[in-house]
Amino acid sequence: MKRIALFLLTNLAIVLVLSIVLRLLGVEQILAENGTDLDLNALLIFSAVIGFGGSFISLAMSKWLAKRSTGAQIISQPRNATEQWLLSTVADQAKRAGIKMPEVAIFPSPEVNAFATGASKNSSLVAVSAGLLNTMTKEEAEAVLAHEISHIANGDMVTLTLIQGVVNTFVIFLSRVIGHFVDRVVFKTQQGHGPAFWITSIVAQLVLGILASVIVMWFSRQREFRADAGGASLAGRQKMIAALERLKMGQPTQMPDELVAFGINHKAKDAFGKLFMSHPPLNERIERLRQAR
C-alpha cells in the first residue's frame, strides 16, 4: 500500500498547519531558552498540544469528511425494502452492542466495501457501498455491518486517535530537536533559530510522520482482528467468514484515503506496502476466525 490512510494525511496536514500558525504567532519562541538551547520541557508540552490537537480535530471532522469524500447519502426515511433492512439490521446490532443507533448511509461505488467513523460510540456513521448491496447476500452483508458496529462499540476511532496523538507528539518533538541540531551544528546559528531550523523541522516532521504511520497501522491491524471477532459474535462466525471469503473474490478496492483505516477491505500491492496496511491480509483474518474458540 503506497498511500497512507487519509485519517493520517488529514491529521498530518492539520498538525503542519497548526505548527505554522503557532510559529507565525511567535508561540514557538518559547522553545528557545536564553536564545541558545531548546527548552525540552516546553517543547514536549508544545508538541503534545499540537499533536493531540491535530488528532482530535481530525476525529471531529471524520463524519463530515466521510460523507463529502464518498458522496454517502444518509438514510433518514427508507425508500425501499433494502434500506429498511439496513436500518433494522444496524438498529438491532447497535442495541445488542450497547451503543446508540448510528447514522446509516449508502455511498455510490460499484466496489464491495463499507466503513464506520465518527467522534464517539454514540455519534457515529456506518456506510456501505452500492456494490456491496448488489454483490453480497443478506447474511454476508449482515456480517459486514456487524464488523463495522464492532469497530464503533470497541471505540476503535477514539483509540486510534489517541495513538495518533502520542505518535504526533513524538514526531513534532523529535523534528524540532533535529532542526535545532542542524541549525546549531551544521549552520552554526548562535542565537535564536535560523531558516535551517524551520526548513529541517518541517522536512523531518513529514518524514518522521510517514515512518510513524507504520506504528499506527500496526495497531489498526490488531483492531481489525478484534472487529472481525465482534462481527462473528453479533452475526455468527460462519457469516463473518463467508463475508471475508466474498471480499477475496472481488477486485482490490480503492477507498478514499481518509476511510481506509475504518473500511472492511483493503489490499496492499507489495511487501513494503504491507507495513502501511490498515488491514491484515484476508487469509489471515479468515484463519483467525476459524481457529477461534
PDB file of C-alpha atoms in Angstrom:
ATOM      1  CA  MET A   1       0.000   0.000   0.000  1.00  0.00           C
ATOM      2  CA  LYS A   2       1.675   3.177  -1.186  1.00  0.00           C
ATOM      3  CA  ARG A   3      -0.995   5.531   0.046  1.00  0.00           C
ATOM      4  CA  ILE A   4      -1.450   6.331   3.725  1.00  0.00           C
ATOM      5  CA  ALA A   5      -4.958   6.450   5.108  1.00  0.00           C
ATOM      6  CA  LEU A   6      -6.335   9.979   4.862  1.00  0.00           C
ATOM      7  CA  PHE A   7      -7.067   9.831   8.546  1.00  0.00           C
ATOM      8  CA  LEU A   8      -3.286  10.062   8.787  1.00  0.00           C
ATOM      9  CA  LEU A   9      -2.919  12.517   5.911  1.00  0.00           C
ATOM     10  CA  THR A  10      -5.621  14.810   7.264  1.00  0.00           C
ATOM     11  CA  ASN A  11      -4.052  14.604  10.694  1.00  0.00           C
ATOM     12  CA  LEU A  12      -0.594  15.352   9.269  1.00  0.00           C
ATOM     13  CA  ALA A  13      -1.908  18.340   7.314  1.00  0.00           C
ATOM     14  CA  ILE A  14      -3.713  19.746  10.369  1.00  0.00           C
ATOM     15  CA  VAL A  15      -0.625  19.307  12.534  1.00  0.00           C
ATOM     16  CA  LEU A  16       1.523  21.125   9.962  1.00  0.00           C
ATOM     17  CA  VAL A  17      -0.998  23.963   9.703  1.00  0.00           C
ATOM     18  CA  LEU A  18      -1.186  24.284  13.486  1.00  0.00           C
ATOM     19  CA  SER A  19       2.602  24.332  13.675  1.00  0.00           C
ATOM     20  CA  ILE A  20       2.876  27.058  11.057  1.00  0.00           C
ATOM     21  CA  VAL A  21       0.135  29.187  12.625  1.00  0.00           C
ATOM     22  CA  LEU A  22       1.704  28.975  16.075  1.00  0.00           C
ATOM     23  CA  ARG A  23       5.082  29.746  14.557  1.00  0.00           C
ATOM     24  CA  LEU A  24       3.710  32.865  12.854  1.00  0.00           C
ATOM     25  CA  LEU A  25       2.142  33.915  16.156  1.00  0.00           C
ATOM     26  CA  GLY A  26       5.530  33.584  17.818  1.00  0.00           C
ATOM     27  CA  VAL A  27       4.491  30.776  20.141  1.00  0.00           C
ATOM     28  CA  GLU A  28       7.458  28.621  19.176  1.00  0.00           C
ATOM     29  CA  GLN A  29       9.794  31.226  20.602  1.00  0.00           C
ATOM     30  CA  ILE A  30       9.177  29.603  23.996  1.00  0.00           C
ATOM     31  CA  LEU A  31      11.172  26.652  22.744  1.00  0.00           C
ATOM     32  CA  ALA A  32      14.434  28.599  22.842  1.00  0.00           C
ATOM     33  CA  GLU A  33      15.631  29.134  26.382  1.00  0.00           C
ATOM     34  CA  ASN A  34      18.088  32.044  26.689  1.00  0.00           C
ATOM     35  CA  GLY A  35      18.194  32.103  22.896  1.00  0.00           C
ATOM     36  CA  THR A  36      20.700  29.222  22.689  1.00  0.00           C
ATOM     37  CA  ASP A  37      19.314  25.910  23.938  1.00  0.00           C
ATOM     38  CA  LEU A  38      15.984  24.202  23.497  1.00  0.00           C
ATOM     39  CA  ASP A  39      13.680  24.203  26.490  1.00  0.00           C
ATOM     40  CA  LEU A  40      12.831  20.490  26.288  1.00  0.00           C
ATOM     41  CA  ASN A  41      10.012  20.678  28.833  1.00  0.00           C
ATOM     42  CA  ALA A  42       8.317  23.497  26.926  1.00  0.00           C
ATOM     43  CA  LEU A  43       8.942  21.669  23.666  1.00  0.00           C
ATOM     44  CA  LEU A  44       7.266  18.492  24.964  1.00  0.00           C
ATOM     45  CA  ILE A  45       4.196  20.441  26.115  1.00  0.00           C
ATOM     46  CA  PHE A  46       4.081  22.312  22.797  1.00  0.00           C
ATOM     47  CA  SER A  47       4.386  19.020  20.888  1.00  0.00           C
ATOM     48  CA  ALA A  48       1.602  17.367  22.895  1.00  0.00           C
ATOM     49  CA  VAL A  49      -0.777  20.308  22.408  1.00  0.00           C
ATOM     50  CA  ILE A  50      -0.277  20.312  18.641  1.00  0.00           C
ATOM     51  CA  GLY A  51      -0.053  16.522  18.332  1.00  0.00           C
ATOM     52  CA  PHE A  52      -3.235  15.694  20.218  1.00  0.00           C
ATOM     53  CA  GLY A  53      -4.964  18.813  18.893  1.00  0.00           C
ATOM     54  CA  GLY A  54      -4.418  17.740  15.292  1.00  0.00           C
ATOM     55  CA  SER A  55      -5.523  14.212  16.031  1.00  0.00           C
ATOM     56  CA  PHE A  56      -8.760  15.216  17.755  1.00  0.00           C
ATOM     57  CA  ILE A  57      -9.596  17.802  15.084  1.00  0.00           C
ATOM     58  CA  SER A  58      -9.257  15.006  12.514  1.00  0.00           C
ATOM     59  CA  LEU A  59     -11.599  12.848  14.587  1.00  0.00           C
ATOM     60  CA  ALA A  60     -14.151  15.650  14.943  1.00  0.00           C
ATOM     61  CA  MET A  61     -14.136  16.129  11.157  1.00  0.00           C
ATOM     62  CA  SER A  62     -14.316  12.424  10.358  1.00  0.00           C
ATOM     63  CA  LYS A  63     -18.049  12.094   9.651  1.00  0.00           C
ATOM     64  CA  TRP A  64     -18.158  15.274   7.575  1.00  0.00           C
ATOM     65  CA  LEU A  65     -15.119  14.186   5.560  1.00  0.00           C
ATOM     66  CA  ALA A  66     -16.553  10.700   5.085  1.00  0.00           C
ATOM     67  CA  LYS A  67     -19.842  11.979   3.711  1.00  0.00           C
ATOM     68  CA  ARG A  68     -18.171  14.535   1.468  1.00  0.00           C
ATOM     69  CA  SER A  69     -15.462  12.267   0.075  1.00  0.00           C
ATOM     70  CA  THR A  70     -17.712   9.279  -0.698  1.00  0.00           C
ATOM     71  CA  GLY A  71     -20.961  11.019  -1.557  1.00  0.00           C
ATOM     72  CA  ALA A  72     -22.658   8.930   1.122  1.00  0.00           C
ATOM     73  CA  GLN A  73     -26.389   9.536   1.377  1.00  0.00           C
ATOM     74  CA  ILE A  74     -27.854   9.235   4.857  1.00  0.00           C
ATOM     75  CA  ILE A  75     -30.981   7.085   5.080  1.00  0.00           C
ATOM     76  CA  SER A  76     -33.438   9.196   7.044  1.00  0.00           C
ATOM     77  CA  GLN A  77     -36.588   7.604   5.654  1.00  0.00           C
ATOM     78  CA  PRO A  78     -36.182   4.211   3.924  1.00  0.00           C
ATOM     79  CA  ARG A  79     -37.314   4.337   0.318  1.00  0.00           C
ATOM     80  CA  ASN A  80     -37.284   0.598  -0.347  1.00  0.00           C
ATOM     81  CA  ALA A  81     -37.024  -2.798   1.302  1.00  0.00           C
ATOM     82  CA  THR A  82     -33.209  -2.823   1.143  1.00  0.00           C
ATOM     83  CA  GLU A  83     -32.897   0.470   3.015  1.00  0.00           C
ATOM     84  CA  GLN A  84     -35.447  -0.696   5.563  1.00  0.00           C
ATOM     85  CA  TRP A  85     -33.462  -3.889   6.075  1.00  0.00           C
ATOM     86  CA  LEU A  86     -30.251  -1.885   6.533  1.00  0.00           C
ATOM     87  CA  LEU A  87     -31.783   0.332   9.206  1.00  0.00           C
ATOM     88  CA  SER A  88     -33.384  -2.577  11.024  1.00  0.00           C
ATOM     89  CA  THR A  89     -30.209  -4.666  10.994  1.00  0.00           C
ATOM     90  CA  VAL A  90     -27.998  -1.817  12.227  1.00  0.00           C
ATOM     91  CA  ALA A  91     -30.545  -0.897  14.913  1.00  0.00           C
ATOM     92  CA  ASP A  92     -30.658  -4.475  16.197  1.00  0.00           C
ATOM     93  CA  GLN A  93     -26.866  -4.855  16.209  1.00  0.00           C
ATOM     94  CA  ALA A  94     -26.313  -1.451  17.844  1.00  0.00           C
ATOM     95  CA  LYS A  95     -28.765  -2.356  20.609  1.00  0.00           C
ATOM     96  CA  ARG A  96     -27.013  -5.651  21.260  1.00  0.00           C
ATOM     97  CA  ALA A  97     -23.601  -3.943  21.186  1.00  0.00           C
ATOM     98  CA  GLY A  98     -24.781  -1.356  23.718  1.00  0.00           C
ATOM     99  CA  ILE A  99     -24.385   1.775  21.580  1.00  0.00           C
ATOM    100  CA  LYS A 100     -26.789   4.388  20.240  1.00  0.00           C
ATOM    101  CA  MET A 101     -28.163   3.989  16.741  1.00  0.00           C
ATOM    102  CA  PRO A 102     -25.532   5.238  14.255  1.00  0.00           C
ATOM    103  CA  GLU A 103     -26.377   7.160  11.114  1.00  0.00           C
ATOM    104  CA  VAL A 104     -26.685   4.721   8.217  1.00  0.00           C
ATOM    105  CA  ALA A 105     -25.702   5.637   4.672  1.00  0.00           C
ATOM    106  CA  ILE A 106     -25.131   4.198   1.209  1.00  0.00           C
ATOM    107  CA  PHE A 107     -22.334   5.547  -0.971  1.00  0.00           C
ATOM    108  CA  PRO A 108     -22.296   5.220  -4.781  1.00  0.00           C
ATOM    109  CA  SER A 109     -19.484   2.811  -5.598  1.00  0.00           C
ATOM    110  CA  PRO A 110     -19.550  -0.431  -7.596  1.00  0.00           C
ATOM    111  CA  GLU A 111     -16.877  -1.877  -5.306  1.00  0.00           C
ATOM    112  CA  VAL A 112     -17.639  -4.027  -2.285  1.00  0.00           C
ATOM    113  CA  ASN A 113     -16.813  -2.040   0.821  1.00  0.00           C
ATOM    114  CA  ALA A 114     -18.123  -0.436   3.993  1.00  0.00           C
ATOM    115  CA  PHE A 115     -16.791   1.789   6.746  1.00  0.00           C
ATOM    116  CA  ALA A 116     -17.598   3.194  10.155  1.00  0.00           C
ATOM    117  CA  THR A 117     -16.473   6.533  11.521  1.00  0.00           C
ATOM    118  CA  GLY A 118     -17.453   9.236  13.984  1.00  0.00           C
ATOM    119  CA  ALA A 119     -16.203  11.150  17.007  1.00  0.00           C
ATOM    120  CA  SER A 120     -17.629   8.731  19.598  1.00  0.00           C
ATOM    121  CA  LYS A 121     -19.544   5.496  20.098  1.00  0.00           C
ATOM    122  CA  ASN A 122     -22.811   7.407  20.294  1.00  0.00           C
ATOM    123  CA  SER A 123     -22.169   9.786  17.398  1.00  0.00           C
ATOM    124  CA  SER A 124     -21.146   7.522  14.574  1.00  0.00           C
ATOM    125  CA  LEU A 125     -21.785   6.642  10.955  1.00  0.00           C
ATOM    126  CA  VAL A 126     -21.991   3.270   9.226  1.00  0.00           C
ATOM    127  CA  ALA A 127     -21.931   3.314   5.439  1.00  0.00           C
ATOM    128  CA  VAL A 128     -21.995   0.576   2.826  1.00  0.00           C
ATOM    129  CA  SER A 129     -21.327   0.763  -0.880  1.00  0.00           C
ATOM    130  CA  ALA A 130     -23.975   0.140  -3.509  1.00  0.00           C
ATOM    131  CA  GLY A 131     -21.634  -2.556  -4.824  1.00  0.00           C
ATOM    132  CA  LEU A 132     -21.761  -4.389  -1.519  1.00  0.00           C
ATOM    133  CA  LEU A 133     -25.557  -4.410  -1.515  1.00  0.00           C
ATOM    134  CA  ASN A 134     -25.622  -5.649  -5.116  1.00  0.00           C
ATOM    135  CA  THR A 135     -22.975  -8.339  -4.625  1.00  0.00           C
ATOM    136  CA  MET A 136     -23.325  -9.811  -1.159  1.00  0.00           C
ATOM    137  CA  THR A 137     -26.085 -11.953   0.235  1.00  0.00           C
ATOM    138  CA  LYS A 138     -28.026 -10.553   3.191  1.00  0.00           C
ATOM    139  CA  GLU A 139     -26.159 -12.904   5.516  1.00  0.00           C
ATOM    140  CA  GLU A 140     -22.782 -11.656   4.269  1.00  0.00           C
ATOM    141  CA  ALA A 141     -23.890  -8.020   4.395  1.00  0.00           C
ATOM    142  CA  GLU A 142     -25.175  -8.584   7.932  1.00  0.00           C
ATOM    143  CA  ALA A 143     -21.702  -9.770   8.951  1.00  0.00           C
ATOM    144  CA  VAL A 144     -20.076  -6.698   7.378  1.00  0.00           C
ATOM    145  CA  LEU A 145     -22.453  -4.425   9.268  1.00  0.00           C
ATOM    146  CA  ALA A 146     -21.675  -6.337  12.472  1.00  0.00           C
ATOM    147  CA  HIS A 147     -17.955  -5.810  11.813  1.00  0.00           C
ATOM    148  CA  GLU A 148     -18.484  -2.053  11.492  1.00  0.00           C
ATOM    149  CA  ILE A 149     -20.733  -1.900  14.565  1.00  0.00           C
ATOM    150  CA  SER A 150     -17.979  -3.708  16.462  1.00  0.00           C
ATOM    151  CA  HIS A 151     -15.480  -1.040  15.400  1.00  0.00           C
ATOM    152  CA  ILE A 152     -17.788   1.546  16.954  1.00  0.00           C
ATOM    153  CA  ALA A 153     -18.568  -0.459  20.105  1.00  0.00           C
ATOM    154  CA  ASN A 154     -14.851  -1.149  20.636  1.00  0.00           C
ATOM    155  CA  GLY A 155     -14.100   2.572  20.444  1.00  0.00           C
ATOM    156  CA  ASP A 156     -11.591   1.994  17.665  1.00  0.00           C
ATOM    157  CA  MET A 157     -11.861   5.506  16.223  1.00  0.00           C
ATOM    158  CA  VAL A 158     -11.046   7.143  19.546  1.00  0.00           C
ATOM    159  CA  THR A 159      -8.339   4.565  20.309  1.00  0.00           C
ATOM    160  CA  LEU A 160      -6.545   5.217  17.028  1.00  0.00           C
ATOM    161  CA  THR A 161      -6.941   8.955  17.610  1.00  0.00           C
ATOM    162  CA  LEU A 162      -5.180   8.661  20.979  1.00  0.00           C
ATOM    163  CA  ILE A 163      -2.433   6.515  19.458  1.00  0.00           C
ATOM    164  CA  GLN A 164      -2.045   9.039  16.659  1.00  0.00           C
ATOM    165  CA  GLY A 165      -1.858  11.839  19.230  1.00  0.00           C
ATOM    166  CA  VAL A 166       1.020  10.110  21.036  1.00  0.00           C
ATOM    167  CA  VAL A 167       2.795   9.471  17.737  1.00  0.00           C
ATOM    168  CA  ASN A 168       2.269  13.092  16.667  1.00  0.00           C
ATOM    169  CA  THR A 169       3.752  14.330  19.933  1.00  0.00           C
ATOM    170  CA  PHE A 170       6.993  12.421  19.454  1.00  0.00           C
ATOM    171  CA  VAL A 171       7.202  13.289  15.744  1.00  0.00           C
ATOM    172  CA  ILE A 172       6.899  17.011  16.474  1.00  0.00           C
ATOM    173  CA  PHE A 173       9.294  16.791  19.434  1.00  0.00           C
ATOM    174  CA  LEU A 174      11.980  14.888  17.511  1.00  0.00           C
ATOM    175  CA  SER A 175      11.618  17.035  14.380  1.00  0.00           C
ATOM    176  CA  ARG A 176      12.323  20.182  16.442  1.00  0.00           C
ATOM    177  CA  VAL A 177      15.312  18.529  18.117  1.00  0.00           C
ATOM    178  CA  ILE A 178      16.704  17.535  14.698  1.00  0.00           C
ATOM    179  CA  GLY A 179      16.058  21.037  13.359  1.00  0.00           C
ATOM    180  CA  HIS A 180      17.820  22.580  16.355  1.00  0.00           C
ATOM    181  CA  PHE A 181      20.804  20.268  15.921  1.00  0.00           C
ATOM    182  CA  VAL A 182      21.166  21.050  12.209  1.00  0.00           C
ATOM    183  CA  ASP A 183      20.766  24.782  12.847  1.00  0.00           C
ATOM    184  CA  ARG A 184      23.414  24.841  15.577  1.00  0.00           C
ATOM    185  CA  VAL A 185      25.942  22.250  14.380  1.00  0.00           C
ATOM    186  CA  VAL A 186      25.738  22.492  10.593  1.00  0.00           C
ATOM    187  CA  PHE A 187      24.779  26.130  10.045  1.00  0.00           C
ATOM    188  CA  LYS A 188      26.427  27.497  13.228  1.00  0.00           C
ATOM    189  CA  THR A 189      23.497  29.678  14.260  1.00  0.00           C
ATOM    190  CA  GLN A 190      24.402  31.141  17.670  1.00  0.00           C
ATOM    191  CA  GLN A 191      21.240  32.950  18.753  1.00  0.00           C
ATOM    192  CA  GLY A 192      17.585  32.070  18.168  1.00  0.00           C
ATOM    193  CA  HIS A 193      16.785  29.908  15.150  1.00  0.00           C
ATOM    194  CA  GLY A 194      17.609  30.499  11.526  1.00  0.00           C
ATOM    195  CA  PRO A 195      15.868  29.318   8.360  1.00  0.00           C
ATOM    196  CA  ALA A 196      17.648  25.956   8.595  1.00  0.00           C
ATOM    197  CA  PHE A 197      15.749  25.140  11.801  1.00  0.00           C
ATOM    198  CA  TRP A 198      12.334  25.755  10.261  1.00  0.00           C
ATOM    199  CA  ILE A 199      13.088  24.004   6.961  1.00  0.00           C
ATOM    200  CA  THR A 200      14.723  20.997   8.614  1.00  0.00           C
ATOM    201  CA  SER A 201      11.928  20.726  11.182  1.00  0.00           C
ATOM    202  CA  ILE A 202       9.212  20.636   8.510  1.00  0.00           C
ATOM    203  CA  VAL A 203      11.066  18.072   6.377  1.00  0.00           C
ATOM    204  CA  ALA A 204      11.827  15.924   9.439  1.00  0.00           C
ATOM    205  CA  GLN A 205       8.209  16.172  10.577  1.00  0.00           C
ATOM    206  CA  LEU A 206       6.972  14.927   7.200  1.00  0.00           C
ATOM    207  CA  VAL A 207       9.468  12.046   7.035  1.00  0.00           C
ATOM    208  CA  LEU A 208       9.008  11.000  10.662  1.00  0.00           C
ATOM    209  CA  GLY A 209       5.228  11.290  10.267  1.00  0.00           C
ATOM    210  CA  ILE A 210       5.249   8.821   7.384  1.00  0.00           C
ATOM    211  CA  LEU A 211       7.536   6.408   9.240  1.00  0.00           C
ATOM    212  CA  ALA A 212       5.465   6.701  12.422  1.00  0.00           C
ATOM    213  CA  SER A 213       2.339   5.743  10.495  1.00  0.00           C
ATOM    214  CA  VAL A 214       3.760   2.196  10.472  1.00  0.00           C
ATOM    215  CA  ILE A 215       3.082   2.098  14.220  1.00  0.00           C
ATOM    216  CA  VAL A 216      -0.468   3.394  13.802  1.00  0.00           C
ATOM    217  CA  MET A 217      -1.179   0.888  11.033  1.00  0.00           C
ATOM    218  CA  TRP A 218       0.083  -1.976  13.206  1.00  0.00           C
ATOM    219  CA  PHE A 219      -2.436  -1.005  15.880  1.00  0.00           C
ATOM    220  CA  SER A 220      -5.107  -0.689  13.186  1.00  0.00           C
ATOM    221  CA  ARG A 221      -4.477  -4.270  12.053  1.00  0.00           C
ATOM    222  CA  GLN A 222      -4.892  -5.547  15.609  1.00  0.00           C
ATOM    223  CA  ARG A 223      -8.189  -3.669  15.959  1.00  0.00           C
ATOM    224  CA  GLU A 224      -9.314  -5.246  12.684  1.00  0.00           C
ATOM    225  CA  PHE A 225      -8.901  -8.747  14.107  1.00  0.00           C
ATOM    226  CA  ARG A 226     -10.937  -7.656  17.125  1.00  0.00           C
ATOM    227  CA  ALA A 227     -13.691  -6.192  14.913  1.00  0.00           C
ATOM    228  CA  ASP A 228     -13.844  -9.478  12.996  1.00  0.00           C
ATOM    229  CA  ALA A 229     -14.336 -11.308  16.295  1.00  0.00           C
ATOM    230  CA  GLY A 230     -17.021  -8.810  17.278  1.00  0.00           C
ATOM    231  CA  GLY A 231     -18.727  -9.243  13.916  1.00  0.00           C
ATOM    232  CA  ALA A 232     -18.680 -13.008  14.401  1.00  0.00           C
ATOM    233  CA  SER A 233     -20.252 -12.582  17.839  1.00  0.00           C
ATOM    234  CA  LEU A 234     -23.054 -10.350  16.541  1.00  0.00           C
ATOM    235  CA  ALA A 235     -23.820 -12.048  13.230  1.00  0.00           C
ATOM    236  CA  GLY A 236     -22.304 -15.509  13.550  1.00  0.00           C
ATOM    237  CA  ARG A 237     -18.827 -16.812  12.793  1.00  0.00           C
ATOM    238  CA  GLN A 238     -19.774 -18.577   9.562  1.00  0.00           C
ATOM    239  CA  LYS A 239     -21.423 -15.411   8.218  1.00  0.00           C
ATOM    240  CA  MET A 240     -18.315 -13.384   9.043  1.00  0.00           C
ATOM    241  CA  ILE A 241     -16.070 -15.928   7.334  1.00  0.00           C
ATOM    242  CA  ALA A 242     -18.391 -16.003   4.306  1.00  0.00           C
ATOM    243  CA  ALA A 243     -18.266 -12.198   4.065  1.00  0.00           C
ATOM    244  CA  LEU A 244     -14.467 -12.210   4.111  1.00  0.00           C
ATOM    245  CA  GLU A 245     -14.393 -15.005   1.542  1.00  0.00           C
ATOM    246  CA  ARG A 246     -16.647 -12.900  -0.665  1.00  0.00           C
ATOM    247  CA  LEU A 247     -14.208  -9.987  -0.336  1.00  0.00           C
ATOM    248  CA  LYS A 248     -11.393 -12.262  -1.513  1.00  0.00           C
ATOM    249  CA  MET A 249     -13.308 -12.867  -4.729  1.00  0.00           C
ATOM    250  CA  GLY A 250     -13.527  -9.170  -5.533  1.00  0.00           C
ATOM    251  CA  GLN A 251     -11.026  -6.807  -7.057  1.00  0.00           C
ATOM    252  CA  PRO A 252      -8.755  -4.663  -4.847  1.00  0.00           C
ATOM    253  CA  THR A 253     -10.888  -1.774  -3.634  1.00  0.00           C
ATOM    254  CA  GLN A 254      -9.872   1.872  -3.686  1.00  0.00           C
ATOM    255  CA  MET A 255     -11.426   3.597  -0.700  1.00  0.00           C
ATOM    256  CA  PRO A 256     -10.888   7.318  -0.228  1.00  0.00           C
ATOM    257  CA  ASP A 257      -7.673   7.651   1.774  1.00  0.00           C
ATOM    258  CA  GLU A 258      -9.350   9.046   4.880  1.00  0.00           C
ATOM    259  CA  LEU A 259     -11.516   5.940   5.251  1.00  0.00           C
ATOM    260  CA  VAL A 260      -9.024   3.154   4.533  1.00  0.00           C
ATOM    261  CA  ALA A 261      -8.320   2.608   8.228  1.00  0.00           C
ATOM    262  CA  PHE A 262     -12.005   2.005   9.005  1.00  0.00           C
ATOM    263  CA  GLY A 263     -13.105   0.145   5.875  1.00  0.00           C
ATOM    264  CA  ILE A 264     -13.804  -3.576   5.712  1.00  0.00           C
ATOM    265  CA  ASN A 265     -11.433  -4.313   2.853  1.00  0.00           C
ATOM    266  CA  HIS A 266      -8.062  -3.178   1.551  1.00  0.00           C
ATOM    267  CA  LYS A 267      -5.175  -4.907  -0.190  1.00  0.00           C
ATOM    268  CA  ALA A 268      -1.505  -3.956  -0.252  1.00  0.00           C
ATOM    269  CA  LYS A 269       0.323  -4.119  -3.561  1.00  0.00           C
ATOM    270  CA  ASP A 270       3.838  -5.028  -2.363  1.00  0.00           C
ATOM    271  CA  ALA A 271       5.883  -6.231   0.600  1.00  0.00           C
ATOM    272  CA  PHE A 272       6.882  -2.732   1.670  1.00  0.00           C
ATOM    273  CA  GLY A 273       3.266  -1.650   1.391  1.00  0.00           C
ATOM    274  CA  LYS A 274       2.289  -4.259   3.980  1.00  0.00           C
ATOM    275  CA  LEU A 275       3.942  -2.106   6.637  1.00  0.00           C
ATOM    276  CA  PHE A 276       1.329   0.547   5.857  1.00  0.00           C
ATOM    277  CA  MET A 277      -1.618  -1.850   5.674  1.00  0.00           C
ATOM    278  CA  SER A 278      -4.532  -0.811   7.846  1.00  0.00           C
ATOM    279  CA  HIS A 279      -5.988  -4.330   7.477  1.00  0.00           C
ATOM    280  CA  PRO A 280      -4.384  -7.763   7.845  1.00  0.00           C
ATOM    281  CA  PRO A 281      -4.474  -9.998   4.742  1.00  0.00           C
ATOM    282  CA  LEU A 282      -7.897 -11.583   4.294  1.00  0.00           C
ATOM    283  CA  ASN A 283      -6.450 -15.093   4.544  1.00  0.00           C
ATOM    284  CA  GLU A 284      -5.058 -14.287   7.995  1.00  0.00           C
ATOM    285  CA  ARG A 285      -8.376 -12.833   9.128  1.00  0.00           C
ATOM    286  CA  ILE A 286     -10.297 -15.876   7.927  1.00  0.00           C
ATOM    287  CA  GLU A 287      -7.833 -18.285   9.544  1.00  0.00           C
ATOM    288  CA  ARG A 288      -8.020 -16.363  12.841  1.00  0.00           C
ATOM    289  CA  LEU A 289     -11.814 -16.720  12.835  1.00  0.00           C
ATOM    290  CA  ARG A 290     -11.651 -20.413  12.006  1.00  0.00           C
ATOM    291  CA  GLN A 291      -9.307 -21.045  14.906  1.00  0.00           C
ATOM    292  CA  ALA A 292     -11.346 -19.009  17.380  1.00  0.00           C
ATOM    293  CA  ARG A 293     -12.930 -20.901  20.228  1.00  0.00           C
TER     294      ARG A 293
END
